[in-house]
Amino acid sequence: IVEENEEDILNTLQKAIDSNVDYVELRSDVINDVTSAKVSYIIDKMKSISDIPIILTNRTGTEGGFFQGSEEERIKILSDNACFVEYTDVELSTDSTLRQKVIDNANKTIISYHNFSETPSFEYLEDIVIKAKNIGDIPKVAVKPQKLEDTFILLKLMMKYRNMIGISMDKIGAYTRVIGPIIGAPITYAAIDSQSAPGQLDIKTTDEIIRKLKYWFHTMNDKERIIIKKLNK
């Protein structure tokens, strides 16, 4: 949900309900004149409408967000509201002391890393995933591919670490958003109205493709399954 005011946030939430999604992500960094109290109020209003679990995010500019305040103010919004939502997303790059405040207050956490310039090496990203797994519940890695081969780095990573969110951005990497759940990613992101990240597909398209791929996988014969297992290793 990337809306600036309460009315639009709740309207978009209703569209998400109608689309039968499993989670909604509230991008608090997009909200006009955002404060911790305002986010608390909006979460309460959202919960009065639906029991869909919420992922709370408050992105910095360097990681694709719009929050303009200090780092302490940004973290306060997350830590004050972490107990009200299912998942709180906090960046791995956050100062460890501030990051721990969020983790201590959260029900569950997504520890995220975003790179809008490139796709680092497999070894570099693996180190990020390991660090994120050690401090939170779900690692999230979103990177920009320069060529198709870059997307294979992310797929290899997701095959090795199943309980992670992996996204290769832009049109080149759009397919990873639907392959991820097939190979073990617990969450993928889709647009309700406006894209919140480059290459993001809409909910209907994402859902249809994932369902078709899962059906195909479950109807494979034993020989095909063995090949897939070998590839995953």
PDB file of C-alpha atoms in Angstrom:
ATOM      1  CA  ILE A   1       0.000   0.000   0.000  1.00  0.00           C
ATOM      2  CA  VAL A   2       1.799   3.099  -1.262  1.00  0.00           C
ATOM      3  CA  GLU A   3      -0.764   5.805  -0.580  1.00  0.00           C
ATOM      4  CA  GLU A   4      -0.259   9.163   1.105  1.00  0.00           C
ATOM      5  CA  ASN A   5      -3.404   9.558   3.211  1.00  0.00           C
ATOM      6  CA  GLU A   6      -5.803   7.563   5.354  1.00  0.00           C
ATOM      7  CA  GLU A   7      -8.700   7.545   2.876  1.00  0.00           C
ATOM      8  CA  ASP A   8      -6.606   6.230  -0.005  1.00  0.00           C
ATOM      9  CA  ILE A   9      -4.870   3.689   2.233  1.00  0.00           C
ATOM     10  CA  LEU A  10      -8.197   2.246   3.360  1.00  0.00           C
ATOM     11  CA  ASN A  11      -9.576   2.244  -0.196  1.00  0.00           C
ATOM     12  CA  THR A  12      -6.516   0.350  -1.380  1.00  0.00           C
ATOM     13  CA  LEU A  13      -6.861  -2.059   1.534  1.00  0.00           C
ATOM     14  CA  GLN A  14     -10.404  -2.830   0.381  1.00  0.00           C
ATOM     15  CA  LYS A  15      -9.068  -3.638  -3.091  1.00  0.00           C
ATOM     16  CA  ALA A  16      -6.549  -5.985  -1.483  1.00  0.00           C
ATOM     17  CA  ILE A  17      -9.349  -7.697   0.446  1.00  0.00           C
ATOM     18  CA  ASP A  18     -11.310  -8.134  -2.777  1.00  0.00           C
ATOM     19  CA  SER A  19      -8.186  -9.602  -4.412  1.00  0.00           C
ATOM     20  CA  ASN A  20      -7.883 -12.242  -1.667  1.00  0.00           C
ATOM     21  CA  VAL A  21      -4.262 -11.513  -0.723  1.00  0.00           C
ATOM     22  CA  ASP A  22      -2.463 -13.160   2.211  1.00  0.00           C
ATOM     23  CA  TYR A  23      -0.667 -10.039   3.499  1.00  0.00           C
ATOM     24  CA  VAL A  24      -0.611  -6.320   2.891  1.00  0.00           C
ATOM     25  CA  GLU A  25       2.498  -4.179   3.188  1.00  0.00           C
ATOM     26  CA  LEU A  26       1.968  -0.707   4.636  1.00  0.00           C
ATOM     27  CA  ARG A  27       4.647   1.649   3.331  1.00  0.00           C
ATOM     28  CA  SER A  28       4.657   4.207   6.132  1.00  0.00           C
ATOM     29  CA  ASP A  29       7.436   6.212   4.464  1.00  0.00           C
ATOM     30  CA  VAL A  30       4.918   7.316   1.803  1.00  0.00           C
ATOM     31  CA  ILE A  31       2.352   8.695   4.286  1.00  0.00           C
ATOM     32  CA  ASN A  32       2.096  12.492   4.404  1.00  0.00           C
ATOM     33  CA  ASP A  33       3.584  14.085   7.559  1.00  0.00           C
ATOM     34  CA  VAL A  34       4.060  10.632   9.015  1.00  0.00           C
ATOM     35  CA  THR A  35       4.439  10.157  12.760  1.00  0.00           C
ATOM     36  CA  SER A  36       4.394   7.131  15.008  1.00  0.00           C
ATOM     37  CA  ALA A  37       0.938   8.087  16.313  1.00  0.00           C
ATOM     38  CA  LYS A  38      -0.436   8.485  12.788  1.00  0.00           C
ATOM     39  CA  VAL A  39       0.833   5.040  11.787  1.00  0.00           C
ATOM     40  CA  SER A  40      -0.712   3.535  14.940  1.00  0.00           C
ATOM     41  CA  TYR A  41      -4.041   5.148  14.079  1.00  0.00           C
ATOM     42  CA  ILE A  42      -3.944   3.903  10.475  1.00  0.00           C
ATOM     43  CA  ILE A  43      -3.040   0.360  11.540  1.00  0.00           C
ATOM     44  CA  ASP A  44      -5.954   0.408  13.984  1.00  0.00           C
ATOM     45  CA  LYS A  45      -8.317   1.565  11.210  1.00  0.00           C
ATOM     46  CA  MET A  46      -6.991  -1.140   8.894  1.00  0.00           C
ATOM     47  CA  LYS A  47      -7.590  -3.796  11.540  1.00  0.00           C
ATOM     48  CA  SER A  48     -11.146  -2.587  12.038  1.00  0.00           C
ATOM     49  CA  ILE A  49     -11.794  -3.367   8.380  1.00  0.00           C
ATOM     50  CA  SER A  50      -9.852  -6.600   7.909  1.00  0.00           C
ATOM     51  CA  ASP A  51      -7.788  -9.186   9.771  1.00  0.00           C
ATOM     52  CA  ILE A  52      -5.313  -9.536   6.874  1.00  0.00           C
ATOM     53  CA  PRO A  53      -1.819  -9.625   8.424  1.00  0.00           C
ATOM     54  CA  ILE A  54       0.206  -6.451   7.919  1.00  0.00           C
ATOM     55  CA  ILE A  55       3.862  -6.023   6.976  1.00  0.00           C
ATOM     56  CA  LEU A  56       5.085  -2.645   8.229  1.00  0.00           C
ATOM     57  CA  THR A  57       7.851  -0.879   6.315  1.00  0.00           C
ATOM     58  CA  ASN A  58       9.498   2.525   6.654  1.00  0.00           C
ATOM     59  CA  ARG A  59      12.068   2.763   3.860  1.00  0.00           C
ATOM     60  CA  THR A  60      15.075   5.029   3.633  1.00  0.00           C
ATOM     61  CA  GLY A  61      15.909   6.802   0.390  1.00  0.00           C
ATOM     62  CA  THR A  62      18.968   4.631  -0.197  1.00  0.00           C
ATOM     63  CA  GLU A  63      16.785   1.516  -0.066  1.00  0.00           C
ATOM     64  CA  GLY A  64      14.019   2.768  -2.316  1.00  0.00           C
ATOM     65  CA  GLY A  65      11.925   4.682   0.205  1.00  0.00           C
ATOM     66  CA  PHE A  66      10.775   8.233   0.884  1.00  0.00           C
ATOM     67  CA  PHE A  67      11.206   8.861   4.598  1.00  0.00           C
ATOM     68  CA  GLN A  68      12.635  12.348   5.142  1.00  0.00           C
ATOM     69  CA  GLY A  69      13.164  12.457   8.913  1.00  0.00           C
ATOM     70  CA  SER A  70      16.096  11.387  11.037  1.00  0.00           C
ATOM     71  CA  GLU A  71      17.091   7.762  11.430  1.00  0.00           C
ATOM     72  CA  GLU A  72      15.960   7.834  15.048  1.00  0.00           C
ATOM     73  CA  GLU A  73      12.518   9.102  13.990  1.00  0.00           C
ATOM     74  CA  ARG A  74      12.279   6.447  11.286  1.00  0.00           C
ATOM     75  CA  ILE A  75      13.110   3.646  13.693  1.00  0.00           C
ATOM     76  CA  LYS A  76      10.738   4.989  16.343  1.00  0.00           C
ATOM     77  CA  ILE A  77       7.823   4.597  13.911  1.00  0.00           C
ATOM     78  CA  LEU A  78       8.815   0.977  13.323  1.00  0.00           C
ATOM     79  CA  SER A  79       9.597   0.047  16.922  1.00  0.00           C
ATOM     80  CA  ASP A  80       6.478   1.742  18.357  1.00  0.00           C
ATOM     81  CA  ASN A  81       4.208  -0.110  15.936  1.00  0.00           C
ATOM     82  CA  ALA A  82       6.007  -3.427  15.511  1.00  0.00           C
ATOM     83  CA  CYS A  83       3.851  -5.151  18.122  1.00  0.00           C
ATOM     84  CA  PHE A  84       0.657  -4.306  16.183  1.00  0.00           C
ATOM     85  CA  VAL A  85       1.618  -6.034  12.919  1.00  0.00           C
ATOM     86  CA  GLU A  86       2.539  -9.540  11.799  1.00  0.00           C
ATOM     87  CA  TYR A  87       5.904  -8.605  10.280  1.00  0.00           C
ATOM     88  CA  THR A  88       8.108  -5.549  10.612  1.00  0.00           C
ATOM     89  CA  ASP A  89      10.616  -4.971   7.824  1.00  0.00           C
ATOM     90  CA  VAL A  90      13.865  -3.355   8.921  1.00  0.00           C
ATOM     91  CA  GLU A  91      16.937  -2.923   6.751  1.00  0.00           C
ATOM     92  CA  LEU A  92      20.117  -4.842   7.488  1.00  0.00           C
ATOM     93  CA  SER A  93      22.028  -1.600   6.906  1.00  0.00           C
ATOM     94  CA  THR A  94      20.308   0.032   9.899  1.00  0.00           C
ATOM     95  CA  ASP A  95      22.530   0.855  12.875  1.00  0.00           C
ATOM     96  CA  SER A  96      22.607  -2.330  14.952  1.00  0.00           C
ATOM     97  CA  THR A  97      21.397  -0.649  18.166  1.00  0.00           C
ATOM     98  CA  LEU A  98      18.427   0.984  16.426  1.00  0.00           C
ATOM     99  CA  ARG A  99      17.683  -2.176  14.474  1.00  0.00           C
ATOM    100  CA  GLN A 100      17.595  -4.210  17.665  1.00  0.00           C
ATOM    101  CA  LYS A 101      14.931  -1.899  19.119  1.00  0.00           C
ATOM    102  CA  VAL A 102      12.665  -2.913  16.243  1.00  0.00           C
ATOM    103  CA  ILE A 103      13.516  -6.603  16.550  1.00  0.00           C
ATOM    104  CA  ASP A 104      12.859  -6.592  20.305  1.00  0.00           C
ATOM    105  CA  ASN A 105       9.373  -5.113  19.818  1.00  0.00           C
ATOM    106  CA  ALA A 106       8.382  -7.075  16.732  1.00  0.00           C
ATOM    107  CA  ASN A 107       6.254 -10.199  16.488  1.00  0.00           C
ATOM    108  CA  LYS A 108       8.271 -11.292  13.446  1.00  0.00           C
ATOM    109  CA  THR A 109      10.822  -9.509  11.304  1.00  0.00           C
ATOM    110  CA  ILE A 110      11.921  -9.272   7.705  1.00  0.00           C
ATOM    111  CA  ILE A 111      15.570  -8.211   7.511  1.00  0.00           C
ATOM    112  CA  SER A 112      15.981  -6.588   4.122  1.00  0.00           C
ATOM    113  CA  TYR A 113      18.726  -5.609   1.713  1.00  0.00           C
ATOM    114  CA  HIS A 114      18.100  -3.568  -1.438  1.00  0.00           C
ATOM    115  CA  ASN A 115      20.559  -2.753  -4.188  1.00  0.00           C
ATOM    116  CA  PHE A 116      19.206  -0.587  -7.002  1.00  0.00           C
ATOM    117  CA  SER A 117      22.526  -0.436  -8.851  1.00  0.00           C
ATOM    118  CA  GLU A 118      23.651  -4.009  -9.424  1.00  0.00           C
ATOM    119  CA  THR A 119      23.514  -7.672  -8.480  1.00  0.00           C
ATOM    120  CA  PRO A 120      26.519  -8.457  -6.272  1.00  0.00           C
ATOM    121  CA  SER A 121      28.223 -11.840  -6.384  1.00  0.00           C
ATOM    122  CA  PHE A 122      26.623 -14.987  -4.973  1.00  0.00           C
ATOM    123  CA  GLU A 123      29.155 -15.001  -2.126  1.00  0.00           C
ATOM    124  CA  TYR A 124      28.411 -11.389  -1.199  1.00  0.00           C
ATOM    125  CA  LEU A 125      24.653 -11.977  -1.150  1.00  0.00           C
ATOM    126  CA  GLU A 126      25.032 -15.249   0.732  1.00  0.00           C
ATOM    127  CA  ASP A 127      26.852 -13.380   3.488  1.00  0.00           C
ATOM    128  CA  ILE A 128      23.933 -10.933   3.678  1.00  0.00           C
ATOM    129  CA  VAL A 129      21.394 -13.758   3.913  1.00  0.00           C
ATOM    130  CA  ILE A 130      23.330 -15.479   6.690  1.00  0.00           C
ATOM    131  CA  LYS A 131      23.591 -12.239   8.681  1.00  0.00           C
ATOM    132  CA  ALA A 132      19.881 -11.548   8.199  1.00  0.00           C
ATOM    133  CA  LYS A 133      18.908 -15.088   9.243  1.00  0.00           C
ATOM    134  CA  ASN A 134      20.949 -14.724  12.424  1.00  0.00           C
ATOM    135  CA  ILE A 135      19.119 -11.606  13.597  1.00  0.00           C
ATOM    136  CA  GLY A 136      15.583 -11.923  12.184  1.00  0.00           C
ATOM    137  CA  ASP A 137      12.956 -14.305  10.866  1.00  0.00           C
ATOM    138  CA  ILE A 138      13.018 -13.842   7.093  1.00  0.00           C
ATOM    139  CA  PRO A 139      15.885 -12.464   4.978  1.00  0.00           C
ATOM    140  CA  LYS A 140      14.905 -10.321   2.016  1.00  0.00           C
ATOM    141  CA  VAL A 141      17.263  -9.576  -0.875  1.00  0.00           C
ATOM    142  CA  ALA A 142      16.192  -7.295  -3.747  1.00  0.00           C
ATOM    143  CA  VAL A 143      18.788  -6.493  -6.393  1.00  0.00           C
ATOM    144  CA  LYS A 144      19.036  -4.918  -9.831  1.00  0.00           C
ATOM    145  CA  PRO A 145      20.158  -7.123 -12.718  1.00  0.00           C
ATOM    146  CA  GLN A 146      22.248  -5.713 -15.538  1.00  0.00           C
ATOM    147  CA  LYS A 147      21.819  -8.851 -17.661  1.00  0.00           C
ATOM    148  CA  LEU A 148      19.791 -12.055 -17.535  1.00  0.00           C
ATOM    149  CA  GLU A 149      22.682 -13.988 -16.005  1.00  0.00           C
ATOM    150  CA  ASP A 150      22.463 -11.766 -12.924  1.00  0.00           C
ATOM    151  CA  THR A 151      19.015 -13.171 -12.184  1.00  0.00           C
ATOM    152  CA  PHE A 152      20.474 -16.676 -11.991  1.00  0.00           C
ATOM    153  CA  ILE A 153      22.604 -15.585  -9.021  1.00  0.00           C
ATOM    154  CA  LEU A 154      19.443 -14.786  -7.096  1.00  0.00           C
ATOM    155  CA  LEU A 155      17.740 -18.047  -8.090  1.00  0.00           C
ATOM    156  CA  LYS A 156      20.759 -20.039  -6.911  1.00  0.00           C
ATOM    157  CA  LEU A 157      20.620 -18.177  -3.609  1.00  0.00           C
ATOM    158  CA  MET A 158      16.907 -18.901  -3.129  1.00  0.00           C
ATOM    159  CA  MET A 159      17.419 -22.563  -3.939  1.00  0.00           C
ATOM    160  CA  LYS A 160      20.039 -22.824  -1.201  1.00  0.00           C
ATOM    161  CA  TYR A 161      18.166 -20.747   1.384  1.00  0.00           C
ATOM    162  CA  ARG A 162      14.503 -21.642   1.035  1.00  0.00           C
ATOM    163  CA  ASN A 163      12.959 -19.409   3.700  1.00  0.00           C
ATOM    164  CA  MET A 164      14.064 -16.128   2.127  1.00  0.00           C
ATOM    165  CA  ILE A 165      12.493 -13.487  -0.072  1.00  0.00           C
ATOM    166  CA  GLY A 166      14.461 -12.946  -3.254  1.00  0.00           C
ATOM    167  CA  ILE A 167      13.671 -10.397  -5.945  1.00  0.00           C
ATOM    168  CA  SER A 168      15.560  -9.517  -9.079  1.00  0.00           C
ATOM    169  CA  MET A 169      14.096  -6.181 -10.096  1.00  0.00           C
ATOM    170  CA  ASP A 170      13.091  -4.521 -13.369  1.00  0.00           C
ATOM    171  CA  LYS A 171      11.626  -6.305 -16.382  1.00  0.00           C
ATOM    172  CA  ILE A 172      14.637  -8.612 -16.697  1.00  0.00           C
ATOM    173  CA  GLY A 173      14.037 -10.040 -13.244  1.00  0.00           C
ATOM    174  CA  ALA A 174      10.247  -9.889 -13.119  1.00  0.00           C
ATOM    175  CA  TYR A 175       9.980 -13.661 -13.502  1.00  0.00           C
ATOM    176  CA  THR A 176      11.777 -14.180 -10.172  1.00  0.00           C
ATOM    177  CA  ARG A 177       8.728 -12.737  -8.408  1.00  0.00           C
ATOM    178  CA  VAL A 178       6.679 -15.766  -9.450  1.00  0.00           C
ATOM    179  CA  ILE A 179       9.456 -18.378  -9.414  1.00  0.00           C
ATOM    180  CA  GLY A 180      10.367 -17.484  -5.819  1.00  0.00           C
ATOM    181  CA  PRO A 181       7.272 -19.027  -4.198  1.00  0.00           C
ATOM    182  CA  ILE A 182       7.717 -22.175  -6.310  1.00  0.00           C
ATOM    183  CA  ILE A 183      11.197 -22.758  -4.881  1.00  0.00           C
ATOM    184  CA  GLY A 184      10.452 -21.890  -1.279  1.00  0.00           C
ATOM    185  CA  ALA A 185      10.122 -18.120  -0.820  1.00  0.00           C
ATOM    186  CA  PRO A 186       7.524 -17.454   1.907  1.00  0.00           C
ATOM    187  CA  ILE A 187       6.426 -14.098   0.465  1.00  0.00           C
ATOM    188  CA  THR A 188       6.320 -12.372  -2.894  1.00  0.00           C
ATOM    189  CA  TYR A 189       5.149  -8.834  -3.622  1.00  0.00           C
ATOM    190  CA  ALA A 190       2.524  -7.713  -6.128  1.00  0.00           C
ATOM    191  CA  ALA A 191       0.960  -4.348  -6.909  1.00  0.00           C
ATOM    192  CA  ILE A 192      -2.602  -3.534  -5.893  1.00  0.00           C
ATOM    193  CA  ASP A 193      -2.666  -0.278  -7.871  1.00  0.00           C
ATOM    194  CA  SER A 194       0.703   1.460  -8.002  1.00  0.00           C
ATOM    195  CA  GLN A 195       3.977  -0.419  -8.203  1.00  0.00           C
ATOM    196  CA  SER A 196       6.151  -0.047  -5.101  1.00  0.00           C
ATOM    197  CA  ALA A 197       9.218  -1.463  -6.877  1.00  0.00           C
ATOM    198  CA  PRO A 198      10.454  -1.712 -10.483  1.00  0.00           C
ATOM    199  CA  GLY A 199       9.267  -4.835 -12.324  1.00  0.00           C
ATOM    200  CA  GLN A 200       6.457  -5.565  -9.871  1.00  0.00           C
ATOM    201  CA  LEU A 201       3.489  -7.411 -11.382  1.00  0.00           C
ATOM    202  CA  ASP A 202      -0.150  -6.881 -10.425  1.00  0.00           C
ATOM    203  CA  ILE A 203      -1.889  -9.238  -7.994  1.00  0.00           C
ATOM    204  CA  LYS A 204      -4.037 -11.033 -10.576  1.00  0.00           C
ATOM    205  CA  THR A 205      -1.142 -11.777 -12.920  1.00  0.00           C
ATOM    206  CA  THR A 206       1.125 -12.879 -10.069  1.00  0.00           C
ATOM    207  CA  ASP A 207      -1.521 -15.177  -8.596  1.00  0.00           C
ATOM    208  CA  GLU A 208      -2.455 -16.769 -11.931  1.00  0.00           C
ATOM    209  CA  ILE A 209       1.132 -17.532 -12.914  1.00  0.00           C
ATOM    210  CA  ILE A 210       2.046 -18.975  -9.497  1.00  0.00           C
ATOM    211  CA  ARG A 211      -1.056 -21.191  -9.494  1.00  0.00           C
ATOM    212  CA  LYS A 212      -0.259 -22.496 -12.973  1.00  0.00           C
ATOM    213  CA  LEU A 213       3.375 -23.179 -12.108  1.00  0.00           C
ATOM    214  CA  LYS A 214       2.448 -24.958  -8.879  1.00  0.00           C
ATOM    215  CA  TYR A 215      -0.087 -27.088 -10.756  1.00  0.00           C
ATOM    216  CA  TRP A 216       2.564 -27.968 -13.335  1.00  0.00           C
ATOM    217  CA  PHE A 217       5.037 -28.877 -10.606  1.00  0.00           C
ATOM    218  CA  HIS A 218       2.583 -31.096  -8.771  1.00  0.00           C
ATOM    219  CA  THR A 219       1.679 -32.953 -11.984  1.00  0.00           C
ATOM    220  CA  MET A 220       5.296 -33.689 -12.953  1.00  0.00           C
ATOM    221  CA  ASN A 221       6.391 -37.289 -13.254  1.00  0.00           C
ATOM    222  CA  ASP A 222       9.058 -38.831 -11.014  1.00  0.00           C
ATOM    223  CA  LYS A 223      11.869 -38.403 -13.546  1.00  0.00           C
ATOM    224  CA  GLU A 224      11.125 -34.689 -13.919  1.00  0.00           C
ATOM    225  CA  ARG A 225      11.039 -34.257 -10.136  1.00  0.00           C
ATOM    226  CA  ILE A 226      14.468 -35.877  -9.787  1.00  0.00           C
ATOM    227  CA  ILE A 227      15.889 -33.436 -12.336  1.00  0.00           C
ATOM    228  CA  ILE A 228      14.433 -30.471 -10.435  1.00  0.00           C
ATOM    229  CA  LYS A 229      15.858 -31.757  -7.142  1.00  0.00           C
ATOM    230  CA  LYS A 230      19.301 -32.083  -8.710  1.00  0.00           C
ATOM    231  CA  LEU A 231      19.067 -28.536 -10.046  1.00  0.00           C
ATOM    232  CA  ASN A 232      18.107 -27.298  -6.589  1.00  0.00           C
ATOM    233  CA  LYS A 233      21.234 -28.898  -5.133  1.00  0.00           C
TER     234      LYS A 233
END
